[in-house]
Amino acid sequence: MIISQQKNREELLLNLEGKKRLFLIGCGACATACKSGGEEEVFQLQEWLVSIEREVTGSVVIDEACHIMRAARDLRHHRDAVAEADALVVLACGAGVQSISSNTDKRVIAGLDSLFLGNIRRLGQYEEKCSLCGECILNETAGICPVTTCAKGLLNGPCGGMEEGRCEADREVDCAWHSIYERLKKQGRQGVFARPVPPKNWGKLRKPGRLKLG
Ligand code: SF4
Ligand code: SF4
């Protein structure tokens, strides 16, 4: 899930300069789960906008704002309210915002900061475990990603700063490479330690990413 949080109101206010009428858009997927852009947050945003003398022409929470065709459909359903607006304020991740901006020539204002691809520990507690590097080595690292969870992103760890299994960047946190070693030992295999690991091919992390099935 994409972890996001709301921009502070001061930053949002700067972007709202000269925009009187606004159409609000939330996302029913990740941003709802993060409590940054679901129905409740869209409603709170609306209340705040009204309190600073803006007019809200309408709002919608799109099932998945990053779905370009679905966003197009929902904007069509709200055609009049969108047309009346000076700008669209979007409470969705960066992909969601661009999904909207690809469907309108109106000014689109991003209301959230997108932080990372996150695992959910429990509601409201998220952890980054994968950086989408394009060349996954989890099969050799006992399912622990050093690219993301080692503070230095090392492919050959642990570094000299590891102490009693803890990371030198934060002694409260387990060293990823120590954890990899311990888990591989429990599994009775050498995994990544069986071979020299060449430098990572960052070319696999192509931007912009594209995948077309079939
Ligand atoms: S190696 Fe790590 S960052 Fe790369 S795809 Fe696998 S889990 Fe994600
Ligand atoms: S102590 Fe471990 S997790 Fe921390 S930077 Fe060094 S190898 Fe990476």
PDB file of N, CA and C and ligand atoms in Angstrom, residues 149-154 157-163 166-169 171 174-178, ligand 2:
ATOM      1  N   THR A 149      15.784  -2.315   4.147  1.00  0.00           N
ATOM      2  CA  THR A 149      15.790  -2.318   5.615  1.00  0.00           C
ATOM      3  C   THR A 149      17.190  -2.206   6.225  1.00  0.00           C
ATOM      4  N   CYS A 150      18.240  -2.280   5.402  1.00  0.00           N
ATOM      5  CA  CYS A 150      19.578  -1.902   5.884  1.00  0.00           C
ATOM      6  C   CYS A 150      19.688  -0.391   5.698  1.00  0.00           C
ATOM      7  N   ALA A 151      20.131   0.294   6.736  1.00  0.00           N
ATOM      8  CA  ALA A 151      20.178   1.768   6.670  1.00  0.00           C
ATOM      9  C   ALA A 151      21.046   2.256   5.518  1.00  0.00           C
ATOM     10  N   LYS A 152      22.030   1.426   5.106  1.00  0.00           N
ATOM     11  CA  LYS A 152      22.914   1.836   4.010  1.00  0.00           C
ATOM     12  C   LYS A 152      22.552   1.150   2.695  1.00  0.00           C
ATOM     13  N   GLY A 153      21.540   0.325   2.708  1.00  0.00           N
ATOM     14  CA  GLY A 153      21.141  -0.383   1.494  1.00  0.00           C
ATOM     15  C   GLY A 153      22.229  -1.315   0.986  1.00  0.00           C
ATOM     16  N   LEU A 154      23.016  -1.879   1.904  1.00  0.00           N
ATOM     17  CA  LEU A 154      24.160  -2.701   1.496  1.00  0.00           C
ATOM     18  C   LEU A 154      23.732  -4.037   0.904  1.00  0.00           C
ATOM     19  N   GLY A 157      26.521  -7.271   3.565  1.00  0.00           N
ATOM     20  CA  GLY A 157      26.576  -6.817   4.953  1.00  0.00           C
ATOM     21  C   GLY A 157      26.957  -7.974   5.867  1.00  0.00           C
ATOM     22  N   PRO A 158      27.015  -7.759   7.150  1.00  0.00           N
ATOM     23  CA  PRO A 158      26.797  -6.463   7.779  1.00  0.00           C
ATOM     24  C   PRO A 158      28.025  -5.572   7.691  1.00  0.00           C
ATOM     25  N   CYS A 159      27.814  -4.286   7.919  1.00  0.00           N
ATOM     26  CA  CYS A 159      28.935  -3.348   7.937  1.00  0.00           C
ATOM     27  C   CYS A 159      29.602  -3.392   9.309  1.00  0.00           C
ATOM     28  N   GLY A 160      30.700  -2.669   9.434  1.00  0.00           N
ATOM     29  CA  GLY A 160      31.456  -2.704  10.690  1.00  0.00           C
ATOM     30  C   GLY A 160      30.737  -2.034  11.850  1.00  0.00           C
ATOM     31  N   GLY A 161      29.652  -1.345  11.562  1.00  0.00           N
ATOM     32  CA  GLY A 161      28.945  -0.630  12.634  1.00  0.00           C
ATOM     33  C   GLY A 161      27.957  -1.492  13.397  1.00  0.00           C
ATOM     34  N   MET A 162      27.692  -2.698  12.895  1.00  0.00           N
ATOM     35  CA  MET A 162      26.732  -3.575  13.579  1.00  0.00           C
ATOM     36  C   MET A 162      27.261  -3.957  14.949  1.00  0.00           C
ATOM     37  N   GLU A 163      26.411  -3.883  15.965  1.00  0.00           N
ATOM     38  CA  GLU A 163      26.822  -4.238  17.318  1.00  0.00           C
ATOM     39  C   GLU A 163      25.728  -5.049  17.970  1.00  0.00           C
ATOM     40  N   ARG A 166      22.458  -5.049  16.360  1.00  0.00           N
ATOM     41  CA  ARG A 166      21.731  -3.795  16.172  1.00  0.00           C
ATOM     42  C   ARG A 166      22.437  -2.913  15.141  1.00  0.00           C
ATOM     43  N   CYS A 167      21.651  -2.072  14.477  1.00  0.00           N
ATOM     44  CA  CYS A 167      22.170  -1.211  13.406  1.00  0.00           C
ATOM     45  C   CYS A 167      22.870   0.014  13.980  1.00  0.00           C
ATOM     46  N   GLU A 168      23.976   0.390  13.368  1.00  0.00           N
ATOM     47  CA  GLU A 168      24.705   1.566  13.871  1.00  0.00           C
ATOM     48  C   GLU A 168      23.934   2.874  13.653  1.00  0.00           C
ATOM     49  N   ALA A 169      23.033   2.865  12.660  1.00  0.00           N
ATOM     50  CA  ALA A 169      22.266   4.089  12.404  1.00  0.00           C
ATOM     51  C   ALA A 169      21.206   4.309  13.477  1.00  0.00           C
ATOM     52  N   ARG A 171      20.374   2.194  17.185  1.00  0.00           N
ATOM     53  CA  ARG A 171      20.605   1.013  18.042  1.00  0.00           C
ATOM     54  C   ARG A 171      19.311   0.359  18.527  1.00  0.00           C
ATOM     55  N   ASP A 174      17.031  -3.634  14.644  1.00  0.00           N
ATOM     56  CA  ASP A 174      17.865  -4.785  14.293  1.00  0.00           C
ATOM     57  C   ASP A 174      18.649  -4.497  13.024  1.00  0.00           C
ATOM     58  N   CYS A 175      19.894  -4.964  12.967  1.00  0.00           N
ATOM     59  CA  CYS A 175      20.675  -4.895  11.730  1.00  0.00           C
ATOM     60  C   CYS A 175      20.056  -5.876  10.740  1.00  0.00           C
ATOM     61  N   ALA A 176      19.714  -5.384   9.567  1.00  0.00           N
ATOM     62  CA  ALA A 176      19.072  -6.233   8.559  1.00  0.00           C
ATOM     63  C   ALA A 176      19.958  -7.422   8.212  1.00  0.00           C
ATOM     64  N   TRP A 177      21.250  -7.182   8.091  1.00  0.00           N
ATOM     65  CA  TRP A 177      22.150  -8.257   7.679  1.00  0.00           C
ATOM     66  C   TRP A 177      22.348  -9.288   8.789  1.00  0.00           C
ATOM     67  N   HIS A 178      22.318  -8.864  10.019  1.00  0.00           N
ATOM     68  CA  HIS A 178      22.375  -9.815  11.122  1.00  0.00           C
ATOM     69  C   HIS A 178      21.112 -10.689  11.107  1.00  0.00           C
TER      70      HIS A 178
HETATM   71  S1  SF4 B   2      24.459  -2.072  10.938  1.00  0.00           S
HETATM   72 FE1  SF4 B   2      23.442  -3.518   9.559  1.00  0.00          FE
HETATM   73  S2  SF4 B   2      21.497  -2.536   8.918  1.00  0.00           S
HETATM   74 FE2  SF4 B   2      22.809  -0.966   9.859  1.00  0.00          FE
HETATM   75  S3  SF4 B   2      23.874  -0.021   8.137  1.00  0.00           S
HETATM   76 FE3  SF4 B   2      25.237  -1.644   8.896  1.00  0.00          FE
HETATM   77  S4  SF4 B   2      24.695  -3.493   7.716  1.00  0.00           S
HETATM   78 FE4  SF4 B   2      23.047  -1.995   7.401  1.00  0.00          FE
END
